[in-house]
Amino acid sequence: MSPDKRKTKRQRGSSLTAQPPPRAANRIFYAVAEGAVTEYDYLTMLQNAFSEQCSFRIDMPRSRPDDMKPWRVAERVLAVAEEDARRPEGEQYAEIWALFDRDRHRDVAEALDALDGHSKVRVAFSNPSFDFWLYLHYALHDVPQDGWNHQIHQLLAQSPGFLGFGAKDKRITKARADNLLPRIKMTCDHARSLDKRCRSGKCAHRRGTKPDCGPLDQDPSTGMWRLLESLGIA
Ligand SMILES: [Zn+2]
């Protein structure tokens, strides 16, 4: 392959490069995600596009093992929160976020319980997965997935900009970011409306006899809009 071709290939298929965040951001966030690539690429996209305007910075772990289980994400977040509490108030994080998925994980409830009640810790939980949040950029989809991700994956892989998205191609490239960014406000509306359906008892999934849907019942759903709201984006 010629050097030129190699360069083009690299540009087409590589994750976004983080641009320098604003020097004096009003609020500094920390986020730990379950996946090693897609979520962090997405956060980099948000930072590149909105950090100046909304005055935030998102710190992320340097070491990003693939396929962290929810309890590993929770552990990481709690360790960061503990360290953060020892710093002087002016140097502390505004919020510390855990991003994880329902998928077929068994320890989600445990992870949610462990994170509950910490004042700065917040959770963006997606059911069945973060890819559902990505798919909401293209359509409001309210069909229960029972913890499986393959249908959402298929739908996403047919969406503009995400052709070929899958196990070996989980990056958010410049082209994908350009496709996602103009849709962000609508995506938050989609995710909020699913939440609202649950609160008003009009959700599509089984409700059983419980009066309210807990986060594990909400299928499909994603709490990513809460993070974007907190960042001041939408
Ligand atoms: Zn519901």
PDB file of C-alpha atoms and ligand atoms in Angstrom:
ATOM      1  CA  MET A   1       0.000   0.000   0.000  1.00  0.00           C
ATOM      2  CA  SER A   2       1.360   3.429  -0.886  1.00  0.00           C
ATOM      3  CA  PRO A   3       1.969   5.862   1.987  1.00  0.00           C
ATOM      4  CA  ASP A   4      -0.801   8.092   0.608  1.00  0.00           C
ATOM      5  CA  LYS A   5      -3.312   5.264   0.540  1.00  0.00           C
ATOM      6  CA  ARG A   6      -2.319   4.184   4.030  1.00  0.00           C
ATOM      7  CA  LYS A   7      -2.832   7.730   5.246  1.00  0.00           C
ATOM      8  CA  THR A   8      -6.302   7.947   3.707  1.00  0.00           C
ATOM      9  CA  LYS A   9      -7.255   4.611   5.219  1.00  0.00           C
ATOM     10  CA  ARG A  10      -6.080   5.729   8.608  1.00  0.00           C
ATOM     11  CA  GLN A  11      -8.032   8.983   8.415  1.00  0.00           C
ATOM     12  CA  ARG A  12     -11.167   7.219   7.296  1.00  0.00           C
ATOM     13  CA  GLY A  13     -11.149   4.553   9.983  1.00  0.00           C
ATOM     14  CA  SER A  14      -9.628   6.146  13.042  1.00  0.00           C
ATOM     15  CA  SER A  15     -11.158   7.481  16.223  1.00  0.00           C
ATOM     16  CA  LEU A  16     -11.515  11.198  16.688  1.00  0.00           C
ATOM     17  CA  THR A  17      -8.464  12.974  17.979  1.00  0.00           C
ATOM     18  CA  ALA A  18      -9.132  14.953  21.151  1.00  0.00           C
ATOM     19  CA  GLN A  19      -8.636  18.665  20.644  1.00  0.00           C
ATOM     20  CA  PRO A  20      -7.192  20.605  23.574  1.00  0.00           C
ATOM     21  CA  PRO A  21     -10.021  21.370  26.045  1.00  0.00           C
ATOM     22  CA  PRO A  22     -10.592  24.974  27.167  1.00  0.00           C
ATOM     23  CA  ARG A  23      -7.887  26.107  29.541  1.00  0.00           C
ATOM     24  CA  ALA A  24     -10.260  27.273  32.239  1.00  0.00           C
ATOM     25  CA  ALA A  25     -13.392  25.148  32.087  1.00  0.00           C
ATOM     26  CA  ASN A  26     -16.062  26.041  34.632  1.00  0.00           C
ATOM     27  CA  ARG A  27     -16.840  22.408  35.341  1.00  0.00           C
ATOM     28  CA  ILE A  28     -14.688  19.334  35.073  1.00  0.00           C
ATOM     29  CA  PHE A  29     -16.316  15.948  34.698  1.00  0.00           C
ATOM     30  CA  TYR A  30     -14.916  12.465  34.925  1.00  0.00           C
ATOM     31  CA  ALA A  31     -16.377   9.512  33.026  1.00  0.00           C
ATOM     32  CA  VAL A  32     -15.689   5.786  33.073  1.00  0.00           C
ATOM     33  CA  ALA A  33     -17.256   3.560  30.407  1.00  0.00           C
ATOM     34  CA  GLU A  34     -17.727  -0.125  29.916  1.00  0.00           C
ATOM     35  CA  GLY A  35     -16.389  -0.317  26.357  1.00  0.00           C
ATOM     36  CA  ALA A  36     -12.861   0.645  25.388  1.00  0.00           C
ATOM     37  CA  VAL A  37     -13.651   2.594  22.232  1.00  0.00           C
ATOM     38  CA  THR A  38     -17.146   3.787  21.263  1.00  0.00           C
ATOM     39  CA  GLU A  39     -18.187   5.579  24.453  1.00  0.00           C
ATOM     40  CA  TYR A  40     -14.835   7.352  24.818  1.00  0.00           C
ATOM     41  CA  ASP A  41     -14.874   8.369  21.159  1.00  0.00           C
ATOM     42  CA  TYR A  42     -18.373   9.763  21.712  1.00  0.00           C
ATOM     43  CA  LEU A  43     -17.258  11.728  24.786  1.00  0.00           C
ATOM     44  CA  THR A  44     -14.281  13.057  22.790  1.00  0.00           C
ATOM     45  CA  MET A  45     -16.737  14.170  20.118  1.00  0.00           C
ATOM     46  CA  LEU A  46     -18.829  16.033  22.717  1.00  0.00           C
ATOM     47  CA  GLN A  47     -15.738  17.636  24.164  1.00  0.00           C
ATOM     48  CA  ASN A  48     -14.395  18.736  20.772  1.00  0.00           C
ATOM     49  CA  ALA A  49     -17.761  20.177  19.736  1.00  0.00           C
ATOM     50  CA  PHE A  50     -19.154  21.723  22.935  1.00  0.00           C
ATOM     51  CA  SER A  51     -16.499  22.171  25.619  1.00  0.00           C
ATOM     52  CA  GLU A  52     -15.691  25.757  24.677  1.00  0.00           C
ATOM     53  CA  GLN A  53     -19.299  26.870  24.338  1.00  0.00           C
ATOM     54  CA  CYS A  54     -20.539  25.069  27.476  1.00  0.00           C
ATOM     55  CA  SER A  55     -17.283  25.460  29.432  1.00  0.00           C
ATOM     56  CA  PHE A  56     -16.608  21.903  30.534  1.00  0.00           C
ATOM     57  CA  ARG A  57     -13.863  19.321  30.303  1.00  0.00           C
ATOM     58  CA  ILE A  58     -14.333  15.568  30.530  1.00  0.00           C
ATOM     59  CA  ASP A  59     -11.472  13.598  32.042  1.00  0.00           C
ATOM     60  CA  MET A  60     -11.325   9.899  31.149  1.00  0.00           C
ATOM     61  CA  PRO A  61      -9.140   7.033  32.346  1.00  0.00           C
ATOM     62  CA  ARG A  62      -5.877   6.508  30.461  1.00  0.00           C
ATOM     63  CA  SER A  63      -6.085   2.763  30.693  1.00  0.00           C
ATOM     64  CA  ARG A  64      -9.243   1.454  29.018  1.00  0.00           C
ATOM     65  CA  PRO A  65      -9.603  -2.302  29.175  1.00  0.00           C
ATOM     66  CA  ASP A  66     -12.093  -3.705  26.702  1.00  0.00           C
ATOM     67  CA  ASP A  67     -15.406  -5.039  27.940  1.00  0.00           C
ATOM     68  CA  MET A  68     -15.354  -3.904  31.541  1.00  0.00           C
ATOM     69  CA  LYS A  69     -18.213  -5.431  33.492  1.00  0.00           C
ATOM     70  CA  PRO A  70     -20.582  -2.992  35.249  1.00  0.00           C
ATOM     71  CA  TRP A  71     -19.123  -3.725  38.697  1.00  0.00           C
ATOM     72  CA  ARG A  72     -15.619  -2.933  37.387  1.00  0.00           C
ATOM     73  CA  VAL A  73     -16.933   0.403  36.086  1.00  0.00           C
ATOM     74  CA  ALA A  74     -18.580   1.033  39.482  1.00  0.00           C
ATOM     75  CA  GLU A  75     -15.344   0.209  41.331  1.00  0.00           C
ATOM     76  CA  ARG A  76     -13.369   2.575  39.129  1.00  0.00           C
ATOM     77  CA  VAL A  77     -15.901   5.373  39.643  1.00  0.00           C
ATOM     78  CA  LEU A  78     -15.939   4.908  43.425  1.00  0.00           C
ATOM     79  CA  ALA A  79     -12.115   4.992  43.540  1.00  0.00           C
ATOM     80  CA  VAL A  80     -12.099   8.274  41.583  1.00  0.00           C
ATOM     81  CA  ALA A  81     -14.803   9.701  43.883  1.00  0.00           C
ATOM     82  CA  GLU A  82     -12.769   8.808  46.965  1.00  0.00           C
ATOM     83  CA  GLU A  83      -9.638  10.441  45.576  1.00  0.00           C
ATOM     84  CA  ASP A  84     -11.666  13.461  44.514  1.00  0.00           C
ATOM     85  CA  ALA A  85     -13.109  13.972  48.014  1.00  0.00           C
ATOM     86  CA  ARG A  86      -9.566  14.399  49.396  1.00  0.00           C
ATOM     87  CA  ARG A  87      -8.775  17.311  47.062  1.00  0.00           C
ATOM     88  CA  PRO A  88      -9.511  20.956  48.013  1.00  0.00           C
ATOM     89  CA  GLU A  89     -12.998  21.995  46.991  1.00  0.00           C
ATOM     90  CA  GLY A  90     -11.895  24.215  44.100  1.00  0.00           C
ATOM     91  CA  GLU A  91     -10.035  21.329  42.473  1.00  0.00           C
ATOM     92  CA  GLN A  92     -12.788  18.752  42.653  1.00  0.00           C
ATOM     93  CA  TYR A  93     -14.819  17.248  39.852  1.00  0.00           C
ATOM     94  CA  ALA A  94     -18.303  18.611  39.264  1.00  0.00           C
ATOM     95  CA  GLU A  95     -19.661  15.119  38.590  1.00  0.00           C
ATOM     96  CA  ILE A  96     -18.272  11.625  38.129  1.00  0.00           C
ATOM     97  CA  TRP A  97     -20.139   9.466  35.615  1.00  0.00           C
ATOM     98  CA  ALA A  98     -20.454   5.731  35.088  1.00  0.00           C
ATOM     99  CA  LEU A  99     -21.554   4.600  31.622  1.00  0.00           C
ATOM    100  CA  PHE A 100     -22.696   1.029  31.377  1.00  0.00           C
ATOM    101  CA  ASP A 101     -25.023  -1.362  29.604  1.00  0.00           C
ATOM    102  CA  ARG A 102     -27.699  -3.900  30.401  1.00  0.00           C
ATOM    103  CA  ASP A 103     -26.605  -6.371  27.734  1.00  0.00           C
ATOM    104  CA  ARG A 104     -26.718  -9.790  29.339  1.00  0.00           C
ATOM    105  CA  HIS A 105     -24.823  -8.713  32.451  1.00  0.00           C
ATOM    106  CA  ARG A 106     -25.972 -10.198  35.711  1.00  0.00           C
ATOM    107  CA  ASP A 107     -24.334  -7.749  38.066  1.00  0.00           C
ATOM    108  CA  VAL A 108     -26.012  -4.544  36.886  1.00  0.00           C
ATOM    109  CA  ALA A 109     -28.289  -4.247  39.931  1.00  0.00           C
ATOM    110  CA  GLU A 110     -25.303  -4.676  42.244  1.00  0.00           C
ATOM    111  CA  ALA A 111     -23.349  -1.994  40.384  1.00  0.00           C
ATOM    112  CA  LEU A 112     -26.320   0.405  40.496  1.00  0.00           C
ATOM    113  CA  ASP A 113     -26.727  -0.217  44.236  1.00  0.00           C
ATOM    114  CA  ALA A 114     -23.022   0.396  44.884  1.00  0.00           C
ATOM    115  CA  LEU A 115     -23.195   3.770  43.150  1.00  0.00           C
ATOM    116  CA  ASP A 116     -26.467   4.854  44.716  1.00  0.00           C
ATOM    117  CA  GLY A 117     -26.366   7.687  47.235  1.00  0.00           C
ATOM    118  CA  HIS A 118     -22.965   9.188  46.294  1.00  0.00           C
ATOM    119  CA  SER A 119     -23.651  12.873  45.813  1.00  0.00           C
ATOM    120  CA  LYS A 120     -21.331  13.414  42.813  1.00  0.00           C
ATOM    121  CA  VAL A 121     -21.648  10.028  41.188  1.00  0.00           C
ATOM    122  CA  ARG A 122     -24.121   9.722  38.343  1.00  0.00           C
ATOM    123  CA  VAL A 123     -25.022   6.853  36.070  1.00  0.00           C
ATOM    124  CA  ALA A 124     -25.849   6.807  32.370  1.00  0.00           C
ATOM    125  CA  PHE A 125     -27.315   3.356  32.011  1.00  0.00           C
ATOM    126  CA  SER A 126     -28.281   2.030  28.576  1.00  0.00           C
ATOM    127  CA  ASN A 127     -30.556  -0.907  27.925  1.00  0.00           C
ATOM    128  CA  PRO A 128     -29.587  -2.981  26.012  1.00  0.00           C
ATOM    129  CA  SER A 129     -26.405  -1.015  25.275  1.00  0.00           C
ATOM    130  CA  PHE A 130     -24.714   2.250  24.361  1.00  0.00           C
ATOM    131  CA  ASP A 131     -25.374   1.375  20.707  1.00  0.00           C
ATOM    132  CA  PHE A 132     -29.065   1.994  21.451  1.00  0.00           C
ATOM    133  CA  TRP A 133     -28.174   5.589  22.321  1.00  0.00           C
ATOM    134  CA  LEU A 134     -26.344   5.849  18.998  1.00  0.00           C
ATOM    135  CA  TYR A 135     -29.367   4.445  17.173  1.00  0.00           C
ATOM    136  CA  LEU A 136     -31.666   7.043  18.795  1.00  0.00           C
ATOM    137  CA  HIS A 137     -29.777   9.610  16.691  1.00  0.00           C
ATOM    138  CA  TYR A 138     -31.625   8.107  13.717  1.00  0.00           C
ATOM    139  CA  ALA A 139     -35.013   6.976  15.044  1.00  0.00           C
ATOM    140  CA  LEU A 140     -37.171   6.767  18.130  1.00  0.00           C
ATOM    141  CA  HIS A 141     -37.264   3.021  18.677  1.00  0.00           C
ATOM    142  CA  ASP A 142     -39.509   1.596  21.394  1.00  0.00           C
ATOM    143  CA  VAL A 143     -39.340  -2.178  20.988  1.00  0.00           C
ATOM    144  CA  PRO A 144     -38.234  -4.294  23.989  1.00  0.00           C
ATOM    145  CA  GLN A 145     -34.898  -6.072  23.424  1.00  0.00           C
ATOM    146  CA  ASP A 146     -34.786  -8.396  26.469  1.00  0.00           C
ATOM    147  CA  GLY A 147     -31.148  -7.605  27.128  1.00  0.00           C
ATOM    148  CA  TRP A 148     -29.951  -8.550  23.647  1.00  0.00           C
ATOM    149  CA  ASN A 149     -28.024  -6.171  21.489  1.00  0.00           C
ATOM    150  CA  HIS A 150     -28.050  -7.788  18.060  1.00  0.00           C
ATOM    151  CA  GLN A 151     -31.194  -6.131  16.673  1.00  0.00           C
ATOM    152  CA  ILE A 152     -30.037  -2.653  17.638  1.00  0.00           C
ATOM    153  CA  HIS A 153     -26.660  -3.468  16.163  1.00  0.00           C
ATOM    154  CA  GLN A 154     -28.236  -4.438  12.860  1.00  0.00           C
ATOM    155  CA  LEU A 155     -30.390  -1.306  12.759  1.00  0.00           C
ATOM    156  CA  LEU A 156     -27.449   0.909  13.586  1.00  0.00           C
ATOM    157  CA  ALA A 157     -25.234  -0.757  10.988  1.00  0.00           C
ATOM    158  CA  GLN A 158     -27.838   0.256   8.362  1.00  0.00           C
ATOM    159  CA  SER A 159     -27.952   3.888   9.462  1.00  0.00           C
ATOM    160  CA  PRO A 160     -26.195   6.670   7.566  1.00  0.00           C
ATOM    161  CA  GLY A 161     -22.600   6.959   8.659  1.00  0.00           C
ATOM    162  CA  PHE A 162     -22.641   3.659  10.540  1.00  0.00           C
ATOM    163  CA  LEU A 163     -22.485   1.214   7.642  1.00  0.00           C
ATOM    164  CA  GLY A 164     -20.247  -1.627   8.717  1.00  0.00           C
ATOM    165  CA  PHE A 165     -20.398  -0.727  12.406  1.00  0.00           C
ATOM    166  CA  GLY A 166     -19.817  -3.904  14.409  1.00  0.00           C
ATOM    167  CA  ALA A 167     -17.436  -5.882  16.560  1.00  0.00           C
ATOM    168  CA  LYS A 168     -14.391  -4.884  14.507  1.00  0.00           C
ATOM    169  CA  ASP A 169     -15.473  -1.355  13.699  1.00  0.00           C
ATOM    170  CA  LYS A 170     -16.650   0.378  16.853  1.00  0.00           C
ATOM    171  CA  ARG A 171     -14.934   3.705  16.354  1.00  0.00           C
ATOM    172  CA  ILE A 172     -16.576   7.065  16.000  1.00  0.00           C
ATOM    173  CA  THR A 173     -14.685   8.545  13.116  1.00  0.00           C
ATOM    174  CA  LYS A 174     -14.759  12.136  11.915  1.00  0.00           C
ATOM    175  CA  ALA A 175     -17.386  11.172   9.285  1.00  0.00           C
ATOM    176  CA  ARG A 176     -19.592   9.486  11.889  1.00  0.00           C
ATOM    177  CA  ALA A 177     -19.240  12.431  14.263  1.00  0.00           C
ATOM    178  CA  ASP A 178     -20.311  14.814  11.486  1.00  0.00           C
ATOM    179  CA  ASN A 179     -23.399  12.662  11.004  1.00  0.00           C
ATOM    180  CA  LEU A 180     -24.248  12.447  14.719  1.00  0.00           C
ATOM    181  CA  LEU A 181     -23.653  16.014  15.864  1.00  0.00           C
ATOM    182  CA  PRO A 182     -26.579  17.759  14.108  1.00  0.00           C
ATOM    183  CA  ARG A 183     -28.930  15.108  15.546  1.00  0.00           C
ATOM    184  CA  ILE A 184     -27.955  15.436  19.193  1.00  0.00           C
ATOM    185  CA  LYS A 185     -30.833  17.563  20.454  1.00  0.00           C
ATOM    186  CA  MET A 186     -33.383  15.287  18.760  1.00  0.00           C
ATOM    187  CA  THR A 187     -31.657  12.255  20.276  1.00  0.00           C
ATOM    188  CA  CYS A 188     -32.014  13.679  23.770  1.00  0.00           C
ATOM    189  CA  ASP A 189     -35.709  14.279  23.034  1.00  0.00           C
ATOM    190  CA  HIS A 190     -36.071  10.651  21.929  1.00  0.00           C
ATOM    191  CA  ALA A 191     -34.420   9.330  25.096  1.00  0.00           C
ATOM    192  CA  ARG A 192     -36.440  11.694  27.315  1.00  0.00           C
ATOM    193  CA  SER A 193     -39.657  10.620  25.666  1.00  0.00           C
ATOM    194  CA  LEU A 194     -38.927   6.931  26.424  1.00  0.00           C
ATOM    195  CA  ASP A 195     -38.357   7.927  30.044  1.00  0.00           C
ATOM    196  CA  LYS A 196     -41.621   9.854  30.052  1.00  0.00           C
ATOM    197  CA  ARG A 197     -43.505   6.870  28.616  1.00  0.00           C
ATOM    198  CA  CYS A 198     -42.288   4.798  31.558  1.00  0.00           C
ATOM    199  CA  ARG A 199     -43.297   7.419  34.084  1.00  0.00           C
ATOM    200  CA  SER A 200     -46.775   7.725  32.588  1.00  0.00           C
ATOM    201  CA  GLY A 201     -47.241   3.925  32.310  1.00  0.00           C
ATOM    202  CA  LYS A 202     -47.280   4.029  28.503  1.00  0.00           C
ATOM    203  CA  CYS A 203     -44.080   2.080  27.922  1.00  0.00           C
ATOM    204  CA  ALA A 204     -43.886  -0.783  25.439  1.00  0.00           C
ATOM    205  CA  HIS A 205     -42.218  -3.357  27.678  1.00  0.00           C
ATOM    206  CA  ARG A 206     -43.886  -5.618  30.260  1.00  0.00           C
ATOM    207  CA  ARG A 207     -44.656  -3.764  33.481  1.00  0.00           C
ATOM    208  CA  GLY A 208     -45.746  -6.595  35.754  1.00  0.00           C
ATOM    209  CA  THR A 209     -47.488  -5.466  38.906  1.00  0.00           C
ATOM    210  CA  LYS A 210     -44.963  -2.813  39.895  1.00  0.00           C
ATOM    211  CA  PRO A 211     -46.303   0.741  39.940  1.00  0.00           C
ATOM    212  CA  ASP A 212     -42.994   2.193  38.608  1.00  0.00           C
ATOM    213  CA  CYS A 213     -40.403   0.970  36.127  1.00  0.00           C
ATOM    214  CA  GLY A 214     -36.957   0.742  37.696  1.00  0.00           C
ATOM    215  CA  PRO A 215     -33.870   1.338  35.526  1.00  0.00           C
ATOM    216  CA  LEU A 216     -33.553  -2.396  34.814  1.00  0.00           C
ATOM    217  CA  ASP A 217     -37.193  -2.640  33.699  1.00  0.00           C
ATOM    218  CA  GLN A 218     -36.946   0.203  31.210  1.00  0.00           C
ATOM    219  CA  ASP A 219     -36.437  -1.692  27.970  1.00  0.00           C
ATOM    220  CA  PRO A 220     -35.252  -0.117  25.760  1.00  0.00           C
ATOM    221  CA  SER A 221     -33.848   3.019  27.400  1.00  0.00           C
ATOM    222  CA  THR A 222     -30.749   5.102  27.901  1.00  0.00           C
ATOM    223  CA  GLY A 223     -29.801   7.687  30.496  1.00  0.00           C
ATOM    224  CA  MET A 224     -27.217   9.365  28.253  1.00  0.00           C
ATOM    225  CA  TRP A 225     -29.470  12.406  27.850  1.00  0.00           C
ATOM    226  CA  ARG A 226     -28.921  13.145  31.539  1.00  0.00           C
ATOM    227  CA  LEU A 227     -25.189  13.461  30.945  1.00  0.00           C
ATOM    228  CA  LEU A 228     -25.743  15.769  27.966  1.00  0.00           C
ATOM    229  CA  GLU A 229     -28.187  17.833  30.019  1.00  0.00           C
ATOM    230  CA  SER A 230     -25.654  18.113  32.809  1.00  0.00           C
ATOM    231  CA  LEU A 231     -22.933  19.190  30.368  1.00  0.00           C
ATOM    232  CA  GLY A 232     -25.312  21.929  29.172  1.00  0.00           C
ATOM    233  CA  ILE A 233     -25.518  20.557  25.614  1.00  0.00           C
ATOM    234  CA  ALA A 234     -29.196  19.655  25.381  1.00  0.00           C
TER     235      ALA A 234
HETATM  236 ZN    ZN B   1     -41.532   1.355  31.602  1.00  0.00          ZN
END
